[in-house]
PDB file of C-alpha atoms in Angstrom:
ATOM      1  CA  UNK F 259     -21.105   8.150   8.337  1.00  0.00           C
ATOM      2  CA  UNK F 260     -18.184   9.968   6.718  1.00  0.00           C
ATOM      3  CA  UNK F 261     -18.181   9.944   2.952  1.00  0.00           C
ATOM      4  CA  UNK F 262     -14.799   8.464   2.085  1.00  0.00           C
ATOM      5  CA  UNK F 263     -13.096   5.444   0.569  1.00  0.00           C
ATOM      6  CA  UNK F 264     -10.870   3.516   2.962  1.00  0.00           C
ATOM      7  CA  UNK F 265      -7.844   2.261   1.019  1.00  0.00           C
ATOM      8  CA  UNK F 266      -5.947  -0.564   2.745  1.00  0.00           C
ATOM      9  CA  UNK F 267      -2.391  -0.699   1.473  1.00  0.00           C
ATOM     10  CA  UNK F 268       1.107  -2.080   1.914  1.00  0.00           C
ATOM     11  CA  UNK F 269       3.976  -0.920  -0.278  1.00  0.00           C
ATOM     12  CA  UNK F 270       4.984  -4.494  -1.143  1.00  0.00           C
ATOM     13  CA  UNK F 271       1.757  -5.228  -3.028  1.00  0.00           C
ATOM     14  CA  UNK F 272       2.068  -4.653  -6.788  1.00  0.00           C
ATOM     15  CA  UNK F 273      -1.698  -4.547  -7.220  1.00  0.00           C
ATOM     16  CA  UNK F 274      -1.897  -1.904  -4.511  1.00  0.00           C
ATOM     17  CA  UNK F 275       0.621   0.184  -6.441  1.00  0.00           C
ATOM     18  CA  UNK F 276      -1.511  -0.130  -9.579  1.00  0.00           C
ATOM     19  CA  UNK F 277      -4.597   0.906  -7.582  1.00  0.00           C
ATOM     20  CA  UNK F 278      -2.655   3.820  -6.110  1.00  0.00           C
ATOM     21  CA  UNK F 279      -1.733   4.989  -9.618  1.00  0.00           C
ATOM     22  CA  UNK F 280      -5.427   4.880 -10.598  1.00  0.00           C
ATOM     23  CA  UNK F 281      -6.352   6.850  -7.468  1.00  0.00           C
ATOM     24  CA  UNK F 282      -3.993   9.640  -8.568  1.00  0.00           C
ATOM     25  CA  UNK F 283      -6.220  10.366 -11.568  1.00  0.00           C
ATOM     26  CA  UNK F 284      -9.468  10.568  -9.559  1.00  0.00           C
ATOM     27  CA  UNK F 285     -11.204  13.911  -9.048  1.00  0.00           C
ATOM     28  CA  UNK F 286      -9.793  15.651  -5.965  1.00  0.00           C
ATOM     29  CA  UNK F 287     -13.219  15.799  -4.307  1.00  0.00           C
ATOM     30  CA  UNK F 288     -13.224  12.001  -3.820  1.00  0.00           C
ATOM     31  CA  UNK F 289     -11.911  11.480  -0.285  1.00  0.00           C
ATOM     32  CA  UNK F 290      -9.420   8.622   0.025  1.00  0.00           C
ATOM     33  CA  UNK F 291      -8.563   7.523   3.560  1.00  0.00           C
ATOM     34  CA  UNK F 292      -5.212   5.692   3.498  1.00  0.00           C
ATOM     35  CA  UNK F 293      -5.176   2.697   5.854  1.00  0.00           C
ATOM     36  CA  UNK F 294      -1.720   1.163   6.260  1.00  0.00           C
ATOM     37  CA  UNK F 295      -1.474  -2.523   7.123  1.00  0.00           C
ATOM     38  CA  UNK F 296       1.243  -5.152   7.211  1.00  0.00           C
ATOM     39  CA  UNK F 297       0.201  -7.486   4.415  1.00  0.00           C
ATOM     40  CA  UNK F 298       2.291 -10.396   5.694  1.00  0.00           C
ATOM     41  CA  UNK F 299       0.704 -10.018   9.123  1.00  0.00           C
ATOM     42  CA  UNK F 300      -2.757  -9.913   7.575  1.00  0.00           C
ATOM     43  CA  UNK F 301      -2.040 -13.076   5.585  1.00  0.00           C
ATOM     44  CA  UNK F 302      -0.872 -14.784   8.785  1.00  0.00           C
ATOM     45  CA  UNK F 303      -4.057 -13.795  10.614  1.00  0.00           C
ATOM     46  CA  UNK F 304      -6.156 -15.140   7.738  1.00  0.00           C
ATOM     47  CA  UNK F 305      -4.031 -18.271   7.189  1.00  0.00           C
ATOM     48  CA  UNK F 306      -3.256 -17.314   3.578  1.00  0.00           C
ATOM     49  CA  UNK F 307      -0.124 -18.263   1.658  1.00  0.00           C
ATOM     50  CA  UNK F 308       0.859 -15.176  -0.333  1.00  0.00           C
ATOM     51  CA  UNK F 309       1.049 -15.566  -4.136  1.00  0.00           C
ATOM     52  CA  UNK F 310       4.743 -14.630  -3.940  1.00  0.00           C
ATOM     53  CA  UNK F 311       5.377 -18.035  -2.362  1.00  0.00           C
ATOM     54  CA  UNK F 312       3.391 -20.066  -4.915  1.00  0.00           C
ATOM     55  CA  UNK F 313       5.526 -20.374  -8.053  1.00  0.00           C
ATOM     56  CA  UNK F 314       2.734 -20.698 -10.631  1.00  0.00           C
ATOM     57  CA  UNK F 315       0.701 -17.881  -9.081  1.00  0.00           C
ATOM     58  CA  UNK F 316       3.729 -15.610  -8.937  1.00  0.00           C
ATOM     59  CA  UNK F 317       4.461 -16.111 -12.640  1.00  0.00           C
ATOM     60  CA  UNK F 318       0.895 -15.172 -13.599  1.00  0.00           C
ATOM     61  CA  UNK F 319       0.788 -12.306 -11.114  1.00  0.00           C
ATOM     62  CA  UNK F 320       3.884 -10.763 -12.719  1.00  0.00           C
ATOM     63  CA  UNK F 321       2.353 -11.068 -16.209  1.00  0.00           C
ATOM     64  CA  UNK F 322      -0.982  -9.728 -14.976  1.00  0.00           C
ATOM     65  CA  UNK F 323       0.577  -6.663 -13.361  1.00  0.00           C
ATOM     66  CA  UNK F 324       2.590  -5.916 -16.488  1.00  0.00           C
ATOM     67  CA  UNK F 325      -0.595  -6.140 -18.602  1.00  0.00           C
ATOM     68  CA  UNK F 326      -2.495  -3.804 -16.275  1.00  0.00           C
ATOM     69  CA  UNK F 327       0.365  -1.307 -16.194  1.00  0.00           C
ATOM     70  CA  UNK F 328       0.681  -1.329 -19.990  1.00  0.00           C
ATOM     71  CA  UNK F 329      -3.076  -0.928 -20.483  1.00  0.00           C
ATOM     72  CA  UNK F 330      -3.084   2.104 -18.152  1.00  0.00           C
ATOM     73  CA  UNK F 331       0.233   3.593 -19.350  1.00  0.00           C
ATOM     74  CA  UNK F 332       1.773   3.329 -15.878  1.00  0.00           C
ATOM     75  CA  UNK F 333       5.523   3.256 -15.419  1.00  0.00           C
ATOM     76  CA  UNK F 334       5.914  -0.119 -13.751  1.00  0.00           C
ATOM     77  CA  UNK F 335       8.725  -2.589 -13.330  1.00  0.00           C
ATOM     78  CA  UNK F 336       8.414  -5.848 -11.431  1.00  0.00           C
ATOM     79  CA  UNK F 337      10.768  -5.456  -8.488  1.00  0.00           C
ATOM     80  CA  UNK F 338      13.739  -7.795  -8.714  1.00  0.00           C
ATOM     81  CA  UNK F 339      13.829  -8.051  -4.896  1.00  0.00           C
ATOM     82  CA  UNK F 340      10.150  -8.989  -4.505  1.00  0.00           C
ATOM     83  CA  UNK F 341       9.014  -9.690  -1.866  1.00  0.00           C
ATOM     84  CA  UNK F 342      10.785  -7.561   0.712  1.00  0.00           C
ATOM     85  CA  UNK F 343      10.055  -7.041   4.382  1.00  0.00           C
ATOM     86  CA  UNK F 344       7.942  -3.865   4.511  1.00  0.00           C
ATOM     87  CA  UNK F 345       7.796  -3.668   8.307  1.00  0.00           C
ATOM     88  CA  UNK F 346      10.001  -0.575   8.711  1.00  0.00           C
ATOM     89  CA  UNK F 347       8.428   1.477   5.939  1.00  0.00           C
ATOM     90  CA  UNK F 348       4.913   0.611   7.067  1.00  0.00           C
ATOM     91  CA  UNK F 349       5.730   1.486  10.687  1.00  0.00           C
ATOM     92  CA  UNK F 350       7.299   4.711   9.483  1.00  0.00           C
ATOM     93  CA  UNK F 351       4.009   5.869   8.010  1.00  0.00           C
ATOM     94  CA  UNK F 352       2.499   6.181  11.494  1.00  0.00           C
ATOM     95  CA  UNK F 353       4.917   8.836  12.732  1.00  0.00           C
ATOM     96  CA  UNK F 354       5.139  10.989   9.635  1.00  0.00           C
ATOM     97  CA  UNK F 355       3.685  14.450   9.790  1.00  0.00           C
ATOM     98  CA  UNK F 356       0.383  14.449   7.886  1.00  0.00           C
ATOM     99  CA  UNK F 357       1.767  17.077   5.486  1.00  0.00           C
ATOM    100  CA  UNK F 358       4.498  14.606   4.428  1.00  0.00           C
ATOM    101  CA  UNK F 359       2.348  11.497   4.084  1.00  0.00           C
ATOM    102  CA  UNK F 360       1.283  11.973   0.465  1.00  0.00           C
ATOM    103  CA  UNK F 361       4.895  12.479  -0.579  1.00  0.00           C
ATOM    104  CA  UNK F 362       6.035   9.481   1.486  1.00  0.00           C
ATOM    105  CA  UNK F 363       3.448   7.217  -0.143  1.00  0.00           C
ATOM    106  CA  UNK F 364       4.324   8.398  -3.648  1.00  0.00           C
ATOM    107  CA  UNK F 365       8.089   8.138  -3.187  1.00  0.00           C
ATOM    108  CA  UNK F 366       7.988   4.688  -1.554  1.00  0.00           C
ATOM    109  CA  UNK F 367       5.579   3.211  -4.115  1.00  0.00           C
ATOM    110  CA  UNK F 368       7.489   4.643  -7.074  1.00  0.00           C
ATOM    111  CA  UNK F 369      10.872   3.611  -5.684  1.00  0.00           C
ATOM    112  CA  UNK F 370       9.740   0.010  -5.302  1.00  0.00           C
ATOM    113  CA  UNK F 371       7.433  -0.521  -8.301  1.00  0.00           C
ATOM    114  CA  UNK F 372       8.785   1.949 -10.840  1.00  0.00           C
ATOM    115  CA  UNK F 373      12.488   2.229 -10.022  1.00  0.00           C
ATOM    116  CA  UNK F 374      13.170  -1.382  -8.902  1.00  0.00           C
ATOM    117  CA  UNK F 375      14.764  -0.303  -5.601  1.00  0.00           C
ATOM    118  CA  UNK F 376      14.966  -2.438  -2.476  1.00  0.00           C
ATOM    119  CA  UNK F 377      13.376   0.037  -0.072  1.00  0.00           C
ATOM    120  CA  UNK F 378      13.976  -2.299   2.866  1.00  0.00           C
ATOM    121  CA  UNK F 379      17.722  -1.557   2.638  1.00  0.00           C
ATOM    122  CA  UNK F 380      18.867   1.345   4.813  1.00  0.00           C
ATOM    123  CA  UNK F 381      21.323   2.782   2.258  1.00  0.00           C
ATOM    124  CA  UNK F 382      18.495   2.978  -0.298  1.00  0.00           C
ATOM    125  CA  UNK F 383      15.825   4.165   2.130  1.00  0.00           C
ATOM    126  CA  UNK F 384      17.843   7.054   3.612  1.00  0.00           C
ATOM    127  CA  UNK F 385      17.972   9.130   0.369  1.00  0.00           C
ATOM    128  CA  UNK F 386      14.250   8.459  -0.118  1.00  0.00           C
ATOM    129  CA  UNK F 387      13.530   9.752   3.378  1.00  0.00           C
ATOM    130  CA  UNK F 388      15.554  12.852   2.558  1.00  0.00           C
ATOM    131  CA  UNK F 389      13.345  13.429  -0.515  1.00  0.00           C
ATOM    132  CA  UNK F 390      10.351  13.257   1.846  1.00  0.00           C
ATOM    133  CA  UNK F 391      12.023  15.776   4.209  1.00  0.00           C
ATOM    134  CA  UNK F 392      12.128  13.144   6.962  1.00  0.00           C
ATOM    135  CA  UNK F 393      15.051  13.028   9.360  1.00  0.00           C
ATOM    136  CA  UNK F 394      16.594   9.558   9.073  1.00  0.00           C
ATOM    137  CA  UNK F 395      17.706   9.441  12.718  1.00  0.00           C
ATOM    138  CA  UNK F 396      14.232  10.270  13.981  1.00  0.00           C
ATOM    139  CA  UNK F 397      12.699   7.793  11.511  1.00  0.00           C
ATOM    140  CA  UNK F 398      14.898   4.875  12.602  1.00  0.00           C
ATOM    141  CA  UNK F 399      14.377   5.694  16.276  1.00  0.00           C
ATOM    142  CA  UNK F 400      10.611   6.016  15.834  1.00  0.00           C
ATOM    143  CA  UNK F 401      10.087   2.689  14.043  1.00  0.00           C
ATOM    144  CA  UNK F 402      11.556   0.930  17.096  1.00  0.00           C
ATOM    145  CA  UNK F 403       9.154   2.716  19.443  1.00  0.00           C
ATOM    146  CA  UNK F 404       6.753   0.189  21.060  1.00  0.00           C
ATOM    147  CA  UNK F 405       3.817   2.571  20.505  1.00  0.00           C
ATOM    148  CA  UNK F 406       4.484   2.743  16.754  1.00  0.00           C
ATOM    149  CA  UNK F 407       4.975  -1.038  16.568  1.00  0.00           C
ATOM    150  CA  UNK F 408       1.633  -1.498  18.302  1.00  0.00           C
ATOM    151  CA  UNK F 409      -0.099   0.959  15.960  1.00  0.00           C
ATOM    152  CA  UNK F 410       0.782  -1.139  12.903  1.00  0.00           C
ATOM    153  CA  UNK F 411      -0.193  -4.378  14.658  1.00  0.00           C
ATOM    154  CA  UNK F 412      -3.474  -2.826  15.762  1.00  0.00           C
ATOM    155  CA  UNK F 413      -4.240  -1.414  12.288  1.00  0.00           C
ATOM    156  CA  UNK F 414      -3.606  -4.837  10.741  1.00  0.00           C
ATOM    157  CA  UNK F 415      -5.718  -6.600  13.368  1.00  0.00           C
ATOM    158  CA  UNK F 416      -8.596  -4.127  12.920  1.00  0.00           C
ATOM    159  CA  UNK F 417      -8.452  -4.618   9.146  1.00  0.00           C
ATOM    160  CA  UNK F 418      -8.678  -8.384   9.675  1.00  0.00           C
ATOM    161  CA  UNK F 419     -11.658  -7.908  11.994  1.00  0.00           C
ATOM    162  CA  UNK F 420     -13.373  -5.989   9.166  1.00  0.00           C
ATOM    163  CA  UNK F 421     -12.748  -9.052   6.929  1.00  0.00           C
ATOM    164  CA  UNK F 422      -9.962  -7.420   4.935  1.00  0.00           C
ATOM    165  CA  UNK F 423      -7.766 -10.284   3.734  1.00  0.00           C
ATOM    166  CA  UNK F 424      -5.583  -8.709   1.067  1.00  0.00           C
ATOM    167  CA  UNK F 425      -4.385  -5.521  -0.545  1.00  0.00           C
ATOM    168  CA  UNK F 426      -5.600  -3.425  -2.074  1.00  0.00           C
ATOM    169  CA  UNK F 427      -8.935  -3.420  -0.350  1.00  0.00           C
ATOM    170  CA  UNK F 428     -11.420  -0.568  -0.482  1.00  0.00           C
ATOM    171  CA  UNK F 429     -14.200  -0.137   2.070  1.00  0.00           C
ATOM    172  CA  UNK F 430     -17.003   2.282   1.296  1.00  0.00           C
ATOM    173  CA  UNK F 431     -20.294   2.526   3.146  1.00  0.00           C
ATOM    174  CA  UNK F 432     -19.356  -0.675   5.075  1.00  0.00           C
ATOM    175  CA  UNK F 433     -18.959  -2.595   1.802  1.00  0.00           C
ATOM    176  CA  UNK F 434     -15.709  -4.323   0.850  1.00  0.00           C
ATOM    177  CA  UNK F 435     -14.196  -4.147  -2.623  1.00  0.00           C
ATOM    178  CA  UNK F 436     -11.026  -6.224  -3.040  1.00  0.00           C
ATOM    179  CA  UNK F 437      -8.488  -5.777  -5.799  1.00  0.00           C
ATOM    180  CA  UNK F 438      -7.211  -2.959  -7.997  1.00  0.00           C
ATOM    181  CA  UNK F 439      -9.908  -3.791 -10.551  1.00  0.00           C
ATOM    182  CA  UNK F 440     -12.636  -3.043  -7.983  1.00  0.00           C
ATOM    183  CA  UNK F 441     -11.799   0.631  -7.532  1.00  0.00           C
ATOM    184  CA  UNK F 442     -14.491   1.665 -10.005  1.00  0.00           C
ATOM    185  CA  UNK F 443     -17.102  -0.264  -8.000  1.00  0.00           C
ATOM    186  CA  UNK F 444     -15.911   1.438  -4.809  1.00  0.00           C
ATOM    187  CA  UNK F 445     -16.302   4.795  -6.566  1.00  0.00           C
ATOM    188  CA  UNK F 446     -19.830   3.845  -7.670  1.00  0.00           C
ATOM    189  CA  UNK F 447     -20.695   3.066  -4.046  1.00  0.00           C
ATOM    190  CA  UNK F 448     -19.076   6.320  -2.924  1.00  0.00           C
ATOM    191  CA  UNK F 449     -21.240   8.245  -5.419  1.00  0.00           C
ATOM    192  CA  UNK F 450     -24.419   6.787  -3.881  1.00  0.00           C
ATOM    193  CA  UNK F 451     -23.612   8.204  -0.428  1.00  0.00           C
ATOM    194  CA  UNK F 452     -25.253  11.450   0.695  1.00  0.00           C
TER     195      UNK F 452
END
């Protein structure tokens, strides 16, 4: 078994952004395996109503995220366009050269959860793609490719089959840790592996 932490993510999840920010401060020898999913698709498979669509939960989720960000000194702003459709940006991840993926993840997360940008809008996304050194024409052609569409569907379905029901989720040594506040437990499990 490979010693790594699988990190299931979607850019639209504020808690996933907060987990991502924590991951950035981990020692470089801890292997994080990024696992993109479509959170809305995962919720549909599980029959879950997302907190964004439950007024009282949304209010507390916003406050909770702000508290976590403040406690950890993260630049964070609740996105005024939350929730957006993340389909294009999640599909885009599958065709990006592996050398650009880290930059793509950072730029998309920061644009949405730090800079309050609607990254589902083409006129906002295009300059972000340029920062990532991604050709916009190739990107928009690729995300319509049936193979890429299927890759995101398949990744989401496989996550569901592993009993992933939300984001962020960490899987280490076949054990599931759900939520940004479970990263430390995932790291503890990681440390036990040979």
